[in-house]
Amino acid sequence: LVTGKDSEKDEELTKMFDVFEMTEGLDPALIPEETLLQYMARMGTPSRVLDMADAVIANDYGAEMSQIGLKETAHEQREWKHGEDYLVLDGCTLSE
C-alpha cells in the first residue's frame, strides 16, 4: 500500500491514470469495438497496474474492465460534469 502522494510518484500508476483520462477525447466514430481492458493494454498500461486499474474502475462503474466497452467509457468521461468532488456530505466533500 502507498499513500496518495506516494502514488503520484509512481510512473506506472501515472501512466494508467493518463491512459484512462485520454478516453474523454476519443472520437466515438473512430473507437474500435473493444473493452476498456483491451484499450488499456493496447495503450501500453503496464501489466503491474492493470489489477489496480480494474479495482478503481470497478469502484466507479460497478464492473470489471473486461465487461465495460471503450465507447461507453468515452461517452461517460465526456459527459461527467462534477469532477472528483461529487460526493457531498453536509457542505463538505469526501476529498476534504
N, CA, C and O atoms as a Tinker XYZ file with bonds, in Angstrom:
   384  protein
     1  N      0.830000   -1.187000    0.000000    73     2
     2  CA     0.000000    0.000000    0.000000    64     1     3
     3  C      0.872000    1.247000    0.000000    63     2     4     5
     4  O      1.930000    1.284000    0.628000    81     3
     5  N      0.412000    2.258000   -0.711000    73     3     6
     6  CA     1.113000    3.535000   -0.732000    64     5     7
     7  C      0.105000    4.653000   -0.497000    63     6     8     9
     8  O     -1.092000    4.492000   -0.738000    81     7
     9  N      0.604000    5.770000   -0.029000    73     7    10
    10  CA    -0.273000    6.921000    0.180000    64     9    11
    11  C     -0.606000    7.557000   -1.165000    63    10    12    13
    12  O      0.035000    7.269000   -2.175000    81    11
    13  N     -1.611000    8.421000   -1.167000    73    11    14
    14  CA    -1.983000    9.128000   -2.385000    64    13    15
    15  C     -0.826000    9.927000   -2.956000    63    14    16    17
    16  O     -0.594000    9.916000   -4.165000    81    15
    17  N     -0.101000   10.621000   -2.091000    73    15    18
    18  CA     1.036000   11.423000   -2.551000    64    17    19
    19  C      2.142000   10.538000   -3.128000    63    18    20    21
    20  O      2.751000   10.883000   -4.141000    81    19
    21  N      2.398000    9.401000   -2.483000    73    19    22
    22  CA     3.428000    8.490000   -2.993000    64    21    23
    23  C      3.005000    7.872000   -4.323000    63    22    24    25
    24  O      3.851000    7.631000   -5.184000    81    23
    25  N      1.722000    7.616000   -4.503000    73    23    26
    26  CA     1.256000    7.021000   -5.755000    64    25    27
    27  C      1.457000    7.969000   -6.928000    63    26    28    29
    28  O      1.637000    7.523000   -8.061000    81    27
    29  N      1.429000    9.287000   -6.666000    73    27    30
    30  CA     1.646000   10.264000   -7.729000    64    29    31
    31  C      3.068000   10.196000   -8.267000    63    30    32    33
    32  O      3.328000   10.660000   -9.377000    81    31
    33  N      3.993000    9.625000   -7.500000    73    31    34
    34  CA     5.386000    9.494000   -7.918000    64    33    35
    35  C      5.629000    8.214000   -8.716000    63    34    36    37
    36  O      6.686000    8.055000   -9.327000    81    35
    37  N      4.656000    7.301000   -8.714000    73    35    38
    38  CA     4.809000    6.022000   -9.391000    64    37    39
    39  C      4.484000    6.197000  -10.880000    63    38    40    41
    40  O      3.344000    6.489000  -11.241000    81    39
    41  N      5.485000    6.018000  -11.731000    73    39    42
    42  CA     5.312000    6.246000  -13.168000    64    41    43
    43  C      4.276000    5.312000  -13.790000    63    42    44    45
    44  O      3.530000    5.723000  -14.678000    81    43
    45  N      4.223000    4.062000  -13.332000    73    43    46
    46  CA     3.270000    3.117000  -13.909000    64    45    47
    47  C      1.834000    3.479000  -13.531000    63    46    48    49
    48  O      0.934000    3.388000  -14.366000    81    47
    49  N      1.616000    3.885000  -12.287000    73    47    50
    50  CA     0.271000    4.314000  -11.887000    64    49    51
    51  C     -0.129000    5.587000  -12.635000    63    50    52    53
    52  O     -1.275000    5.729000  -13.063000    81    51
    53  N      0.813000    6.500000  -12.787000    73    51    54
    54  CA     0.540000    7.731000  -13.534000    64    53    55
    55  C      0.162000    7.403000  -14.969000    63    54    56    57
    56  O     -0.773000    7.993000  -15.511000    81    55
    57  N      0.872000    6.475000  -15.590000    73    55    58
    58  CA     0.561000    6.047000  -16.961000    64    57    59
    59  C     -0.856000    5.479000  -17.021000    63    58    60    61
    60  O     -1.605000    5.791000  -17.947000    81    59
    61  N     -1.229000    4.660000  -16.059000    73    59    62
    62  CA    -2.561000    4.060000  -16.044000    64    61    63
    63  C     -3.641000    5.131000  -15.993000    63    62    64    65
    64  O     -4.604000    5.076000  -16.758000    81    63
    65  N     -3.490000    6.109000  -15.097000    73    63    66
    66  CA    -4.490000    7.168000  -14.989000    64    65    67
    67  C     -4.497000    8.056000  -16.227000    63    66    68    69
    68  O     -5.560000    8.503000  -16.657000    81    67
    69  N     -3.329000    8.318000  -16.805000    73    67    70
    70  CA    -3.266000    9.128000  -18.027000    64    69    71
    71  C     -3.985000    8.442000  -19.183000    63    70    72    73
    72  O     -4.730000    9.085000  -19.923000    81    71
    73  N     -3.765000    7.142000  -19.339000    73    71    74
    74  CA    -4.432000    6.386000  -20.408000    64    73    75
    75  C     -5.941000    6.426000  -20.209000    63    74    76    77
    76  O     -6.687000    6.617000  -21.170000    81    75
    77  N     -6.394000    6.248000  -18.977000    73    75    78
    78  CA    -7.833000    6.295000  -18.725000    64    77    79
    79  C     -8.398000    7.677000  -19.048000    63    78    80    81
    80  O     -9.448000    7.780000  -19.681000    81    79
    81  N     -7.719000    8.734000  -18.625000    73    79    82
    82  CA    -8.199000   10.092000  -18.869000    64    81    83
    83  C     -8.264000   10.420000  -20.357000    63    82    84    85
    84  O     -9.067000   11.255000  -20.774000    81    83
    85  N     -7.430000    9.771000  -21.154000    73    83    86
    86  CA    -7.440000   10.015000  -22.603000    64    85    87
    87  C     -8.739000    9.561000  -23.249000    63    86    88    89
    88  O     -9.046000    9.999000  -24.358000    81    87
    89  N     -9.510000    8.701000  -22.602000    73    87    90
    90  CA   -10.756000    8.227000  -23.210000    64    89    91
    91  C    -11.727000    9.373000  -23.465000    63    90    92    93
    92  O    -12.558000    9.294000  -24.370000    81    91
    93  N    -11.629000   10.437000  -22.673000    73    91    94
    94  CA   -12.540000   11.574000  -22.836000    64    93    95
    95  C    -12.420000   12.204000  -24.221000    63    94    96    97
    96  O    -13.413000   12.685000  -24.766000    81    95
    97  N    -11.234000   12.209000  -24.787000    73    95    98
    98  CA   -11.024000   12.866000  -26.064000    64    97    99
    99  C    -11.178000   11.976000  -27.287000    63    98   100   101
   100  O    -10.928000   12.423000  -28.407000    81    99
   101  N    -11.581000   10.742000  -27.097000    73    99   102
   102  CA   -11.718000    9.825000  -28.233000    64   101   103
   103  C    -12.946000   10.162000  -29.066000    63   102   104   105
   104  O    -13.996000   10.511000  -28.527000    81   103
   105  N    -12.809000   10.058000  -30.379000    73   103   106
   106  CA   -13.916000   10.281000  -31.316000    64   105   107
   107  C    -14.752000    9.003000  -31.385000    63   106   108   109
   108  O    -14.239000    7.954000  -31.774000    81   107
   109  N    -16.036000    9.077000  -31.010000    73   107   110
   110  CA   -16.873000    7.861000  -30.997000    64   109   111
   111  C    -16.905000    7.120000  -32.332000    63   110   112   113
   112  O    -17.011000    5.894000  -32.363000    81   111
   113  N    -16.815000    7.862000  -33.432000    73   111   114
   114  CA   -16.867000    7.225000  -34.750000    64   113   115
   115  C    -15.601000    6.410000  -35.038000    63   114   116   117
   116  O    -15.609000    5.528000  -35.896000    81   115
   117  N    -14.539000    6.705000  -34.333000    73   115   118
   118  CA   -13.266000    6.033000  -34.584000    64   117   119
   119  C    -12.888000    5.014000  -33.518000    63   118   120   121
   120  O    -11.855000    4.355000  -33.627000    81   119
   121  N    -13.718000    4.882000  -32.487000    73   119   122
   122  CA   -13.406000    3.952000  -31.397000    64   121   123
   123  C    -13.695000    2.516000  -31.841000    63   122   124   125
   124  O    -14.805000    2.209000  -32.275000    81   123
   125  N    -12.703000    1.649000  -31.731000    73   123   126
   126  CA   -12.950000    0.248000  -32.109000    64   125   127
   127  C    -13.856000   -0.449000  -31.097000    63   126   128   129
   128  O    -13.998000   -0.004000  -29.958000    81   127
   129  N    -14.456000   -1.534000  -31.530000    73   127   130
   130  CA   -15.275000   -2.342000  -30.626000    64   129   131
   131  C    -14.332000   -3.145000  -29.744000    63   130   132   133
   132  O    -13.897000   -4.236000  -30.112000    81   131
   133  N    -14.024000   -2.598000  -28.587000    73   131   134
   134  CA   -13.158000   -3.291000  -27.650000    64   133   135
   135  C    -13.549000   -2.903000  -26.236000    63   134   136   137
   136  O    -14.244000   -1.914000  -26.006000    81   135
   137  N    -13.087000   -3.701000  -25.309000    73   135   138
   138  CA   -13.368000   -3.422000  -23.907000    64   137   139
   139  C    -12.361000   -2.396000  -23.383000    63   138   140   141
   140  O    -11.344000   -2.112000  -24.015000    81   139
   141  N    -12.675000   -1.863000  -22.230000    73   139   142
   142  CA   -11.755000   -0.939000  -21.595000    64   141   143
   143  C    -10.430000   -1.638000  -21.266000    63   142   144   145
   144  O     -9.366000   -1.028000  -21.369000    81   143
   145  N    -10.492000   -2.896000  -20.876000    73   143   146
   146  CA    -9.278000   -3.665000  -20.587000    64   145   147
   147  C     -8.409000   -3.794000  -21.840000    63   146   148   149
   148  O     -7.196000   -3.599000  -21.774000    81   147
   149  N     -9.018000   -4.118000  -22.973000    73   147   150
   150  CA    -8.258000   -4.232000  -24.216000    64   149   151
   151  C     -7.606000   -2.903000  -24.585000    63   150   152   153
   152  O     -6.453000   -2.868000  -25.015000    81   151
   153  N     -8.341000   -1.822000  -24.417000    73   151   154
   154  CA    -7.817000   -0.490000  -24.703000    64   153   155
   155  C     -6.625000   -0.169000  -23.802000    63   154   156   157
   156  O     -5.582000    0.281000  -24.275000    81   155
   157  N     -6.791000   -0.406000  -22.491000    73   155   158
   158  CA    -5.721000   -0.097000  -21.548000    64   157   159
   159  C     -4.452000   -0.880000  -21.903000    63   158   160   161
   160  O     -3.355000   -0.324000  -21.860000    81   159
   161  N     -4.589000   -2.149000  -22.250000    73   159   162
   162  CA    -3.436000   -2.967000  -22.625000    64   161   163
   163  C     -2.843000   -2.474000  -23.943000    63   162   164   165
   164  O     -1.623000   -2.374000  -24.070000    81   163
   165  N     -3.687000   -2.166000  -24.919000    73   163   166
   166  CA    -3.207000   -1.687000  -26.221000    64   165   167
   167  C     -2.442000   -0.375000  -26.099000    63   166   168   169
   168  O     -1.500000   -0.125000  -26.850000    81   167
   169  N     -2.850000    0.455000  -25.153000    73   167   170
   170  CA    -2.211000    1.756000  -24.971000    64   169   171
   171  C     -0.951000    1.674000  -24.104000    63   170   172   173
   172  O     -0.336000    2.695000  -23.797000    81   171
   173  N     -0.578000    0.478000  -23.721000    73   171   174
   174  CA     0.682000    0.299000  -23.014000    64   173   175
   175  C      0.616000    0.429000  -21.505000    63   174   176   177
   176  O      1.636000    0.653000  -20.853000    81   175
   177  N     -0.573000    0.292000  -20.947000    73   175   178
   178  CA    -0.680000    0.319000  -19.488000    64   177   179
   179  C      0.116000   -0.863000  -18.934000    63   178   180   181
   180  O     -0.129000   -2.007000  -19.315000    81   179
   181  N      1.051000   -0.597000  -18.053000    73   179   182
   182  CA     1.883000   -1.686000  -17.517000    64   181   183
   183  C      1.027000   -2.768000  -16.845000    63   182   184   185
   184  O      0.097000   -2.465000  -16.098000    81   183
   185  N      1.355000   -4.014000  -17.122000    73   183   186
   186  CA     0.569000   -5.124000  -16.568000    64   185   187
   187  C      0.555000   -5.100000  -15.046000    63   186   188   189
   188  O     -0.399000   -5.565000  -14.423000    81   187
   189  N      1.613000   -4.558000  -14.446000    73   187   190
   190  CA     1.694000   -4.493000  -12.984000    64   189   191
   191  C      0.552000   -3.686000  -12.379000    63   190   192   193
   192  O      0.157000   -3.940000  -11.241000    81   191
   193  N      0.017000   -2.722000  -13.115000    73   191   194
   194  CA    -1.028000   -1.867000  -12.549000    64   193   195
   195  C     -2.410000   -2.125000  -13.149000    63   194   196   197
   196  O     -3.363000   -1.426000  -12.804000    81   195
   197  N     -2.540000   -3.114000  -14.039000    73   195   198
   198  CA    -3.865000   -3.398000  -14.607000    64   197   199
   199  C     -4.860000   -3.851000  -13.537000    63   198   200   201
   200  O     -6.035000   -3.491000  -13.600000    81   199
   201  N     -4.408000   -4.630000  -12.562000    73   199   202
   202  CA    -5.310000   -5.043000  -11.481000    64   201   203
   203  C     -5.746000   -3.842000  -10.648000    63   202   204   205
   204  O     -6.898000   -3.763000  -10.221000    81   203
   205  N     -4.833000   -2.916000  -10.421000    73   203   206
   206  CA    -5.180000   -1.679000   -9.709000    64   205   207
   207  C     -6.222000   -0.907000  -10.515000    63   206   208   209
   208  O     -7.209000   -0.423000   -9.961000    81   207
   209  N     -6.001000   -0.796000  -11.813000    73   207   210
   210  CA    -6.949000   -0.099000  -12.677000    64   209   211
   211  C     -8.319000   -0.777000  -12.610000    63   210   212   213
   212  O     -9.347000   -0.106000  -12.532000    81   211
   213  N     -8.323000   -2.087000  -12.639000    73   211   214
   214  CA    -9.584000   -2.830000  -12.577000    64   213   215
   215  C    -10.339000   -2.521000  -11.291000    63   214   216   217
   216  O    -11.559000   -2.361000  -11.315000    81   215
   217  N     -9.634000   -2.435000  -10.179000    73   215   218
   218  CA   -10.272000   -2.129000   -8.896000    64   217   219
   219  C    -10.836000   -0.705000   -8.891000    63   218   220   221
   220  O    -11.953000   -0.475000   -8.427000    81   219
   221  N    -10.059000    0.242000   -9.410000    73   219   222
   222  CA   -10.504000    1.637000   -9.445000    64   221   223
   223  C    -11.743000    1.774000  -10.339000    63   222   224   225
   224  O    -12.722000    2.417000   -9.960000    81   223
   225  N    -11.688000    1.166000  -11.520000    73   223   226
   226  CA   -12.799000    1.253000  -12.466000    64   225   227
   227  C    -14.023000    0.533000  -11.915000    63   226   228   229
   228  O    -15.139000    1.038000  -12.039000    81   227
   229  N    -13.835000   -0.628000  -11.314000    73   227   230
   230  CA   -14.963000   -1.374000  -10.751000    64   229   231
   231  C    -15.666000   -0.565000   -9.668000    63   230   232   233
   232  O    -16.886000   -0.643000   -9.526000    81   231
   233  N    -14.905000    0.208000   -8.908000    73   231   234
   234  CA   -15.494000    1.046000   -7.878000    64   233   235
   235  C    -16.423000    2.103000   -8.490000    63   234   236   237
   236  O    -17.487000    2.391000   -7.943000    81   235
   237  N    -16.016000    2.674000   -9.617000    73   235   238
   238  CA   -16.811000    3.719000  -10.268000    64   237   239
   239  C    -17.910000    3.177000  -11.180000    63   238   240   241
   240  O    -19.001000    3.743000  -11.241000    81   239
   241  N    -17.624000    2.080000  -11.891000    73   239   242
   242  CA   -18.540000    1.577000  -12.905000    64   241   243
   243  C    -19.331000    0.342000  -12.481000    63   242   244   245
   244  O    -20.301000   -0.032000  -13.139000    81   243
   245  N    -18.923000   -0.281000  -11.397000    73   243   246
   246  CA   -19.648000   -1.462000  -10.930000    64   245   247
   247  C    -19.415000   -2.695000  -11.778000    63   246   248   249
   248  O    -20.230000   -3.617000  -11.765000    81   247
   249  N    -18.314000   -2.726000  -12.516000    73   247   250
   250  CA   -17.986000   -3.879000  -13.357000    64   249   251
   251  C    -16.481000   -3.890000  -13.608000    63   250   252   253
   252  O    -15.796000   -2.881000  -13.442000    81   251
   253  N    -15.987000   -5.059000  -14.011000    73   251   254
   254  CA   -14.574000   -5.175000  -14.360000    64   253   255
   255  C    -14.337000   -4.549000  -15.728000    63   254   256   257
   256  O    -15.261000   -4.444000  -16.535000    81   255
   257  N    -13.101000   -4.134000  -15.987000    73   255   258
   258  CA   -12.780000   -3.506000  -17.271000    64   257   259
   259  C    -13.080000   -4.418000  -18.451000    63   258   260   261
   260  O    -13.377000   -3.931000  -19.542000    81   259
   261  N    -13.009000   -5.726000  -18.257000    73   259   262
   262  CA   -13.296000   -6.672000  -19.343000    64   261   263
   263  C    -14.779000   -6.709000  -19.687000    63   262   264   265
   264  O    -15.167000   -7.296000  -20.696000    81   263
   265  N    -15.610000   -6.087000  -18.857000    73   263   266
   266  CA   -17.056000   -6.054000  -19.086000    64   265   267
   267  C    -17.564000   -4.666000  -19.488000    63   266   268   269
   268  O    -18.766000   -4.471000  -19.668000    81   267
   269  N    -16.652000   -3.710000  -19.628000    73   267   270
   270  CA   -17.029000   -2.332000  -19.936000    64   269   271
   271  C    -16.512000   -1.982000  -21.319000    63   270   272   273
   272  O    -15.334000   -2.183000  -21.614000    81   271
   273  N    -17.385000   -1.460000  -22.167000    73   271   274
   274  CA   -16.982000   -1.073000  -23.510000    64   273   275
   275  C    -16.218000    0.245000  -23.515000    63   274   276   277
   276  O    -16.487000    1.140000  -22.713000    81   275
   277  N    -15.267000    0.347000  -24.426000    73   275   278
   278  CA   -14.495000    1.577000  -24.560000    64   277   279
   279  C    -15.394000    2.738000  -24.988000    63   278   280   281
   280  O    -15.231000    3.853000  -24.492000    81   279
   281  N    -16.337000    2.496000  -25.898000    73   279   282
   282  CA   -17.243000    3.561000  -26.344000    64   281   283
   283  C    -18.068000    4.102000  -25.178000    63   282   284   285
   284  O    -18.253000    5.313000  -25.054000    81   283
   285  N    -18.554000    3.224000  -24.341000    73   283   286
   286  CA   -19.341000    3.645000  -23.185000    64   285   287
   287  C    -18.491000    4.457000  -22.207000    63   286   288   289
   288  O    -18.959000    5.441000  -21.636000    81   287
   289  N    -17.252000    4.039000  -22.022000    73   287   290
   290  CA   -16.347000    4.772000  -21.132000    64   289   291
   291  C    -16.068000    6.167000  -21.673000    63   290   292   293
   292  O    -16.106000    7.146000  -20.927000    81   291
   293  N    -15.790000    6.256000  -22.962000    73   291   294
   294  CA   -15.517000    7.556000  -23.574000    64   293   295
   295  C    -16.728000    8.479000  -23.441000    63   294   296   297
   296  O    -16.578000    9.667000  -23.155000    81   295
   297  N    -17.913000    7.941000  -23.646000    73   295   298
   298  CA   -19.134000    8.747000  -23.514000    64   297   299
   299  C    -19.288000    9.254000  -22.080000    63   298   300   301
   300  O    -19.565000   10.434000  -21.864000    81   299
   301  N    -19.110000    8.375000  -21.113000    73   299   302
   302  CA   -19.255000    8.775000  -19.708000    64   301   303
   303  C    -18.214000    9.828000  -19.335000    63   302   304   305
   304  O    -18.531000   10.788000  -18.634000    81   303
   305  N    -16.996000    9.660000  -19.789000    73   303   306
   306  CA   -15.940000   10.620000  -19.482000    64   305   307
   307  C    -16.253000   11.999000  -20.079000    63   306   308   309
   308  O    -16.016000   13.020000  -19.434000    81   307
   309  N    -16.781000   12.030000  -21.301000    73   307   310
   310  CA   -17.135000   13.310000  -21.931000    64   309   311
   311  C    -18.277000   13.999000  -21.213000    63   310   312   313
   312  O    -18.303000   15.227000  -21.137000    81   311
   313  N    -19.215000   13.240000  -20.687000    73   311   314
   314  CA   -20.429000   13.805000  -20.089000    64   313   315
   315  C    -20.302000   14.123000  -18.605000    63   314   316   317
   316  O    -21.144000   14.838000  -18.063000    81   315
   317  N    -19.268000   13.610000  -17.929000    73   315   318
   318  CA   -19.116000   13.810000  -16.488000    64   317   319
   319  C    -18.848000   15.284000  -16.209000    63   318   320   321
   320  O    -17.951000   15.874000  -16.811000    81   319
   321  N    -19.615000   15.881000  -15.303000    73   319   322
   322  CA   -19.524000   17.321000  -15.065000    64   321   323
   323  C    -19.101000   17.703000  -13.653000    63   322   324   325
   324  O    -18.947000   18.894000  -13.382000    81   323
   325  N    -18.910000   16.780000  -12.765000    73   323   326
   326  CA   -18.741000   17.135000  -11.360000    64   325   327
   327  C    -17.345000   16.927000  -10.791000    63   326   328   329
   328  O    -17.160000   17.065000   -9.581000    81   327
   329  N    -16.380000   16.607000  -11.599000    73   327   330
   330  CA   -15.016000   16.452000  -11.092000    64   329   331
   331  C    -14.888000   15.335000  -10.077000    63   330   332   333
   332  O    -15.696000   14.406000  -10.051000    81   331
   333  N    -13.883000   15.432000   -9.255000    73   331   334
   334  CA   -13.628000   14.392000   -8.253000    64   333   335
   335  C    -14.434000   14.607000   -6.976000    63   334   336   337
   336  O    -14.574000   13.681000   -6.177000    81   335
   337  N    -14.960000   15.796000   -6.771000    73   335   338
   338  CA   -15.686000   16.109000   -5.537000    64   337   339
   339  C    -17.186000   15.970000   -5.749000    63   338   340   341
   340  O    -17.927000   16.942000   -5.602000    81   339
   341  N    -17.633000   14.781000   -6.089000    73   339   342
   342  CA   -19.039000   14.577000   -6.417000    64   341   343
   343  C    -19.864000   13.977000   -5.287000    63   342   344   345
   344  O    -21.082000   13.852000   -5.420000    81   343
   345  N    -19.244000   13.611000   -4.200000    73   343   346
   346  CA   -19.976000   13.084000   -3.049000    64   345   347
   347  C    -19.973000   14.149000   -1.961000    63   346   348   349
   348  O    -18.936000   14.412000   -1.352000    81   347
   349  N    -21.100000   14.750000   -1.720000    73   347   350
   350  CA   -21.183000   15.867000   -0.783000    64   349   351
   351  C    -21.865000   15.422000    0.502000    63   350   352   353
   352  O    -22.922000   14.793000    0.466000    81   351
   353  N    -21.252000   15.753000    1.645000    73   351   354
   354  CA   -21.799000   15.429000    2.952000    64   353   355
   355  C    -21.928000   16.711000    3.762000    63   354   356   357
   356  O    -20.917000   17.285000    4.170000    81   355
   357  N    -23.137000   17.165000    4.000000    73   355   358
   358  CA   -23.351000   18.339000    4.840000    64   357   359
   359  C    -22.382000   19.493000    4.553000    63   358   360   361
   360  O    -21.732000   20.003000    5.466000    81   359
   361  N    -22.293000   19.889000    3.321000    73   359   362
   362  CA   -21.463000   21.044000    2.977000    64   361   363
   363  C    -19.988000   20.763000    2.774000    63   362   364   365
   364  O    -19.213000   21.696000    2.557000    81   363
   365  N    -19.577000   19.512000    2.835000    73   363   366
   366  CA   -18.186000   19.186000    2.563000    64   365   367
   367  C    -18.155000   18.000000    1.610000    63   366   368   369
   368  O    -19.180000   17.356000    1.386000    81   367
   369  N    -17.002000   17.712000    1.054000    73   367   370
   370  CA   -16.866000   16.569000    0.152000    64   369   371
   371  C    -16.007000   15.508000    0.799000    63   370   372   373
   372  O    -15.323000   15.766000    1.790000    81   371
   373  N    -16.042000   14.320000    0.240000    73   371   374
   374  CA   -15.238000   13.227000    0.782000    64   373   375
   375  C    -13.751000   13.471000    0.593000    63   374   376   377
   376  O    -12.933000   12.859000    1.280000    81   375
   377  N    -13.387000   14.357000   -0.329000    73   375   378
   378  CA   -11.961000   14.623000   -0.549000    64   377   379
   379  C    -11.394000   15.597000    0.485000    63   378   380   381
   380  O    -10.180000   15.791000    0.542000    81   379
   381  N    -12.234000   16.199000    1.284000    73   379   382
   382  CA   -11.754000   17.157000    2.291000    64   381   383
   383  C    -11.335000   16.440000    3.565000    63   382   384
   384  O    -10.905000   17.083000    4.523000    81   383
